[in-house]
Amino acid sequence: MAKIAFIGLGNMGGPMAANLAKAQHHVTAFDLSDSAVAAAVEKGAHKAATAAEAVKGAEVVVTMLPAGKHVREVYEKDVLPNIGKGVLLIDCSTIDVDSARHVAALAAKAGLEMIDAPVSGGVGGATAGTLTFMVGGGDAAFAKAKPILEKMGKNIVHAGASGNGQAAKICNNMILGVSMVAVSEAFMLAKRLGLDAQKMFDVVSTSSGSCWSLVNYCPVPGPVPASPANRDYQPGFTAAMMLKDLMLAQQAASAAGASTPLGAEAAQLFSLFVNSGNAAKDFSGIVRMLDGK
Ligand code: NAD
């Protein structure tokens, strides 16, 4: 089994590291939050006091960090200066394509293989080990990483060269942001028309309006017991993270000359939601803003 350094043990990284430890890998874990490290140790990981200490002697490094600036900083300052040849680098964070390609180029310059491997499936998928991984990088790195990723996920897709995993991810999350707004609007319209939320769910979940935002992550309490709506919109996936991803999609669309008017509208709505004090709420809480609350 491999010696794996895992950096970033938040809502997603925590359960992902736990699944690697459960699969008998030797996981050394680091996060800026002591309580996140303690939780990982409880699930079988070994504690590191710094990121540099975590990567010493590792064969594989996995990172699950908030955004591109964190990934650049951790690889530039902590990871790359402290590892030897032959270490495989896997960044699972959702970040901008440029940062992903920048860090992969630094790794290549140091003679190291790196993949961007962002995920879909949320905290539920991270915990159950059923995430979808979308991977950008070379064939050899992908082949090496696959058995590790299979301990954390069910669908592992090689999306192409470095950065293409991130490209797939921002396209997916643009759909997610738009569909969550659409589902939320429909529930609020139903409410005002006197249609019960459960009845609406029963109809739409088996009709042509069905989608992941409705069936797995229903934004109103009741129909889907595991959804954050049933626990006062505790994340889950924060509204701040959704806004980050929608902004990444808008930047990419602008750079590539793609027309994404609904993506732009969703970015505006999540910006309003986040800036009215809801950054740390689950993104499905946008239903409350659309309800006028
Ligand atoms: P989170 O905020 O819960 O976790 C991030 C962790 O990184 C935190 O524990 C933080 O302390 C740690 N961290 C930040 N800077 C660090 C550093 N320099 N060194 C060590 N640790 C550091 O976020 P999350 O929800 O776990 O999301 C992580 C990534 O996964 C994001 O890029 C997000 O977009 C993506 N993602 C999240 C979900 C989800 O449902 N939460 C789903 C898919 C993808």
Coordinates of C-alpha atoms and ligand atoms in Angstrom, one line a residue:
M1 CA 0.0 0.0 0.0
A2 CA 1.2 3.5 -0.8
K3 CA 2.5 6.2 1.5
I4 CA 0.1 9.1 0.9
A5 CA 0.3 12.7 2.1
F6 CA -3.1 14.3 2.2
I7 CA -3.4 18.1 2.5
G8 CA -6.7 19.9 3.0
L9 CA -9.1 17.9 5.2
G10 CA -12.3 19.9 5.0
N11 CA -15.8 18.9 4.1
M12 CA -14.5 16.9 1.1
G13 CA -10.9 16.1 2.0
G14 CA -11.7 14.7 5.4
P15 CA -13.8 11.8 4.2
M16 CA -11.6 11.2 1.1
A17 CA -8.6 10.8 3.3
A18 CA -10.6 8.5 5.6
N19 CA -11.4 6.3 2.6
L20 CA -7.7 6.0 1.7
A21 CA -6.8 5.0 5.2
K22 CA -9.7 2.5 5.3
A23 CA -8.1 1.0 2.1
Q24 CA -5.0 0.4 4.2
H25 CA -2.9 3.2 2.6
H26 CA -0.5 4.9 5.0
V27 CA -2.1 8.4 5.1
T28 CA -0.2 11.4 6.6
A29 CA -2.6 14.3 7.0
F30 CA -2.2 18.0 7.3
D31 CA -4.7 20.9 7.4
L32 CA -4.4 24.4 8.9
S33 CA -7.3 23.5 11.1
D34 CA -6.3 21.3 14.1
S35 CA -9.8 19.9 14.5
A36 CA -9.8 18.7 10.9
V37 CA -6.5 16.9 11.5
A38 CA -7.8 15.4 14.7
A39 CA -10.9 14.1 12.8
A40 CA -8.7 12.5 10.1
V41 CA -6.5 10.9 12.8
E42 CA -9.7 9.4 14.3
K43 CA -10.4 7.8 10.9
G44 CA -7.0 6.2 10.7
A45 CA -4.7 8.9 9.3
H46 CA -1.3 9.9 10.9
K47 CA -0.9 13.5 12.0
A48 CA 1.6 15.9 10.4
A49 CA 2.4 19.3 12.1
T50 CA 3.1 21.0 8.7
A51 CA 2.5 20.4 5.0
A52 CA 6.2 20.0 4.5
E53 CA 6.3 17.3 7.2
A54 CA 3.3 15.5 5.6
V55 CA 5.0 15.2 2.2
K56 CA 8.4 14.0 3.5
G57 CA 8.9 10.4 2.3
A58 CA 5.5 10.3 0.6
E59 CA 5.0 8.3 -2.7
V60 CA 1.8 10.2 -3.5
V61 CA 0.6 13.6 -2.6
V62 CA -3.2 14.4 -2.6
T63 CA -4.5 18.0 -2.1
M64 CA -8.1 19.1 -1.6
L65 CA -7.9 22.9 -1.1
P66 CA -10.4 25.8 -1.5
A67 CA -9.0 27.7 -4.5
G68 CA -6.2 28.2 -7.0
K69 CA -4.2 30.6 -4.8
H70 CA -4.1 27.9 -2.0
V71 CA -3.0 25.2 -4.5
R72 CA -0.2 27.4 -6.0
E73 CA 1.0 28.3 -2.5
V74 CA 1.0 24.8 -1.1
Y75 CA 2.8 23.3 -4.1
E76 CA 5.3 26.1 -4.5
K77 CA 6.2 26.5 -0.9
D78 CA 5.5 23.1 0.8
V79 CA 5.2 20.3 -1.6
L80 CA 7.7 20.7 -4.5
P81 CA 10.7 21.8 -2.4
N82 CA 10.3 18.8 0.0
I83 CA 9.8 15.8 -2.2
G84 CA 12.1 13.6 -4.3
K85 CA 11.8 12.0 -7.8
G86 CA 9.0 9.6 -8.6
V87 CA 6.3 11.2 -6.4
L88 CA 2.9 11.3 -8.0
L89 CA 1.0 14.6 -7.4
I90 CA -2.8 14.6 -7.4
D91 CA -4.7 17.9 -6.9
C92 CA -8.5 17.3 -6.4
S93 CA -9.4 20.9 -5.6
T94 CA -11.7 22.8 -8.0
I95 CA -9.5 25.6 -9.4
D96 CA -9.0 27.8 -12.5
V97 CA -7.5 26.0 -15.5
D98 CA -4.5 28.4 -15.5
S99 CA -3.4 27.6 -11.9
A100 CA -3.8 23.9 -12.6
R101 CA -1.6 24.1 -15.7
H102 CA 0.9 26.4 -13.9
V103 CA 1.4 24.0 -11.0
A104 CA 1.6 21.0 -13.4
A105 CA 4.3 22.8 -15.4
L106 CA 6.3 23.4 -12.2
A107 CA 6.0 19.8 -11.4
A108 CA 7.1 18.7 -14.9
K109 CA 10.1 21.0 -14.6
A110 CA 11.0 19.2 -11.4
G111 CA 10.6 15.8 -13.3
L112 CA 7.4 14.9 -11.5
E113 CA 4.1 13.7 -12.7
M114 CA 0.9 15.6 -11.8
I115 CA -2.8 15.4 -12.5
D116 CA -5.7 17.7 -11.9
A117 CA -8.5 15.5 -10.6
P118 CA -11.4 17.6 -9.4
V119 CA -14.5 15.7 -8.2
S120 CA -18.2 15.7 -8.3
G121 CA -20.6 14.0 -5.9
G122 CA -20.5 16.2 -2.8
V123 CA -19.9 15.2 0.8
G124 CA -22.2 12.2 0.4
G125 CA -20.1 10.9 -2.5
A126 CA -16.8 11.7 -0.7
T127 CA -18.0 9.7 2.4
A128 CA -19.4 6.8 0.4
G129 CA -16.4 6.6 -1.9
T130 CA -18.5 7.1 -5.0
L131 CA -17.1 10.4 -6.3
T132 CA -16.7 11.1 -10.0
F133 CA -13.1 12.1 -10.8
M134 CA -12.4 14.2 -14.0
V135 CA -8.7 13.9 -14.7
G136 CA -6.4 16.1 -16.7
G137 CA -2.8 14.9 -17.3
G138 CA -0.6 12.5 -19.2
D139 CA -1.5 8.8 -19.8
A140 CA 1.2 7.4 -17.5
A141 CA 0.2 9.7 -14.6
F142 CA -3.4 8.8 -15.1
A143 CA -2.6 5.0 -15.1
K144 CA -0.6 5.4 -11.8
A145 CA -3.3 7.5 -10.1
K146 CA -6.3 5.4 -11.1
P147 CA -6.0 2.7 -8.4
I148 CA -5.7 5.5 -5.7
L149 CA -8.7 7.4 -7.1
E150 CA -10.7 4.2 -7.2
K151 CA -10.5 4.0 -3.4
M152 CA -12.3 7.4 -3.2
G153 CA -14.6 7.3 -6.3
K154 CA -16.6 5.2 -8.7
N155 CA -16.3 6.9 -12.0
I156 CA -12.8 7.9 -13.1
V157 CA -12.7 9.8 -16.4
H158 CA -9.5 10.8 -18.2
A159 CA -10.6 14.1 -19.7
G160 CA -7.4 14.8 -21.6
A161 CA -4.2 16.9 -21.0
S162 CA -3.4 18.9 -18.0
G163 CA -6.1 21.4 -17.0
N164 CA -8.9 19.4 -18.8
G165 CA -10.2 18.0 -15.5
Q166 CA -10.8 21.5 -14.3
A167 CA -12.5 22.4 -17.6
A168 CA -14.9 19.5 -17.2
K169 CA -15.5 20.5 -13.6
I170 CA -16.5 24.1 -14.2
C171 CA -18.8 23.1 -17.0
N172 CA -20.5 20.6 -14.7
N173 CA -20.8 23.1 -11.9
M174 CA -22.2 25.8 -14.2
I175 CA -25.0 23.3 -14.9
L176 CA -25.4 22.6 -11.2
G177 CA -25.6 26.3 -10.3
V178 CA -28.2 27.0 -13.0
S179 CA -30.2 23.9 -12.2
M180 CA -30.3 24.7 -8.5
V181 CA -31.8 28.2 -9.3
A182 CA -34.3 26.6 -11.7
V183 CA -35.4 24.0 -9.2
S184 CA -35.6 26.6 -6.4
E185 CA -37.7 29.0 -8.6
A186 CA -40.1 26.1 -9.4
F187 CA -40.6 25.2 -5.8
M188 CA -41.4 28.8 -4.9
L189 CA -43.8 29.1 -7.8
A190 CA -45.4 25.9 -6.7
K191 CA -45.7 27.2 -3.2
R192 CA -47.5 30.3 -4.4
L193 CA -49.8 28.3 -6.5
G194 CA -50.8 26.2 -3.5
L195 CA -49.0 23.0 -4.6
D196 CA -47.5 20.9 -1.8
A197 CA -43.7 20.5 -2.0
Q198 CA -43.8 16.7 -1.6
K199 CA -46.4 16.5 -4.4
M200 CA -44.3 18.7 -6.7
F201 CA -41.3 16.5 -5.9
D202 CA -43.2 13.3 -6.6
V203 CA -44.3 14.6 -10.0
V204 CA -41.1 16.3 -11.2
S205 CA -38.7 13.6 -10.0
T206 CA -40.3 11.2 -12.4
S207 CA -40.9 13.8 -15.1
S208 CA -38.9 15.7 -17.7
G209 CA -37.9 18.4 -15.2
S210 CA -36.0 15.9 -13.0
C211 CA -32.3 16.6 -12.3
W212 CA -29.6 16.1 -9.6
S213 CA -30.4 19.3 -7.8
L214 CA -33.9 18.1 -7.3
V215 CA -33.5 14.3 -6.7
N216 CA -30.3 14.3 -4.6
Y217 CA -30.1 17.8 -3.2
C218 CA -33.7 19.0 -3.0
P219 CA -33.5 22.7 -1.8
V220 CA -36.7 22.5 0.3
P221 CA -37.0 20.5 3.5
G222 CA -38.8 17.2 3.4
P223 CA -38.6 15.2 0.1
V224 CA -34.9 14.3 0.3
P225 CA -34.0 13.6 4.0
A226 CA -30.2 13.8 3.4
S227 CA -30.3 17.2 1.7
P228 CA -28.9 20.3 3.6
A229 CA -32.4 21.9 3.5
N230 CA -33.3 19.6 6.4
R231 CA -30.5 21.0 8.6
D232 CA -30.9 24.7 8.1
Y233 CA -28.7 24.7 5.0
Q234 CA -25.5 23.7 6.8
P235 CA -23.0 22.7 4.1
G236 CA -22.5 20.4 2.1
F237 CA -21.2 22.7 -0.6
T238 CA -21.0 26.3 0.5
A239 CA -22.6 29.2 -1.5
A240 CA -19.1 30.8 -1.5
M241 CA -17.7 27.7 -3.3
M242 CA -20.5 27.7 -5.8
L243 CA -19.9 31.4 -6.6
K244 CA -16.2 30.7 -7.0
D245 CA -17.0 28.0 -9.6
L246 CA -19.5 30.1 -11.4
M247 CA -17.0 32.9 -11.6
L248 CA -14.4 30.4 -12.9
A249 CA -16.9 29.4 -15.6
Q250 CA -17.5 33.0 -16.6
Q251 CA -13.8 33.8 -16.8
A252 CA -13.2 30.7 -18.9
A253 CA -16.2 31.5 -21.1
S254 CA -15.0 35.1 -21.7
A255 CA -11.5 33.9 -22.5
A256 CA -12.8 31.2 -24.9
G257 CA -15.5 33.4 -26.5
A258 CA -18.3 31.1 -25.4
S259 CA -21.8 32.4 -24.8
T260 CA -23.2 31.5 -21.4
P261 CA -26.0 33.8 -20.5
L262 CA -27.7 31.5 -17.9
G263 CA -24.3 30.9 -16.3
A264 CA -23.8 34.6 -16.0
E265 CA -27.3 35.1 -14.5
A266 CA -26.6 32.3 -11.9
A267 CA -23.3 33.9 -11.0
Q268 CA -25.2 37.2 -10.3
L269 CA -27.8 35.5 -8.2
F270 CA -25.2 33.6 -6.1
S271 CA -23.2 36.8 -5.8
L272 CA -26.3 38.5 -4.2
F273 CA -26.9 35.5 -2.0
V274 CA -23.2 35.3 -0.8
N275 CA -23.0 39.1 -0.3
S276 CA -26.1 39.1 1.9
G277 CA -24.3 37.1 4.6
N278 CA -24.8 33.6 3.3
A279 CA -21.3 32.7 2.1
A280 CA -21.0 29.8 4.6
K281 CA -24.5 28.4 4.0
D282 CA -25.1 25.6 1.7
F283 CA -25.6 26.8 -1.9
S284 CA -29.1 25.2 -2.0
G285 CA -30.1 27.9 0.6
I286 CA -30.5 30.3 -2.4
V287 CA -34.1 29.0 -2.4
R288 CA -34.7 31.2 0.7
M289 CA -33.5 34.3 -1.2
L290 CA -35.9 33.5 -4.0
D291 CA -38.6 33.1 -1.4
G292 CA -38.0 36.7 -0.4
K293 CA -36.4 35.7 2.9
Ligands
NAD1 P1 -13.5 23.2 2.9 O1 -13.3 24.7 3.1 O2 -14.4 22.4 3.8 O3 -12.0 22.5 3.1 C1 -10.8 23.1 2.7 C2 -9.8 22.8 3.7 O4 -8.5 23.2 3.2 C3 -10.0 23.5 5.0 O5 -10.1 22.5 6.1 C4 -8.8 24.4 5.2 O6 -8.4 24.6 6.5 C5 -7.8 23.7 4.4 N1 -6.7 24.6 3.9 C6 -6.8 25.8 3.3 N2 -5.5 26.3 3.1 C7 -4.7 25.3 3.5 C8 -3.3 25.2 3.5 N3 -2.5 26.2 3.0 N4 -2.7 24.1 4.0 C9 -3.5 23.1 4.5 N5 -4.8 23.2 4.5 C10 -5.4 24.3 4.0 O7 -13.8 23.0 1.4 P2 -14.4 21.7 0.7 O8 -15.9 21.8 0.7 O9 -13.8 20.4 1.3 O10 -13.9 21.9 -0.8 C11 -12.5 21.6 -1.2 C12 -12.4 21.7 -2.7 O11 -13.3 20.8 -3.2 C13 -12.9 23.1 -3.2 O12 -12.0 23.4 -4.3 C14 -14.3 22.8 -3.7 O13 -14.7 23.7 -4.8 C15 -14.2 21.4 -4.1 N6 -15.5 20.6 -4.1 C16 -16.3 20.7 -3.0 C17 -17.5 20.0 -3.0 C18 -18.4 20.0 -1.8 O14 -19.6 19.5 -1.9 N7 -18.0 20.5 -0.7 C19 -17.8 19.1 -4.1 C20 -16.9 19.1 -5.1 C21 -15.7 19.8 -5.2

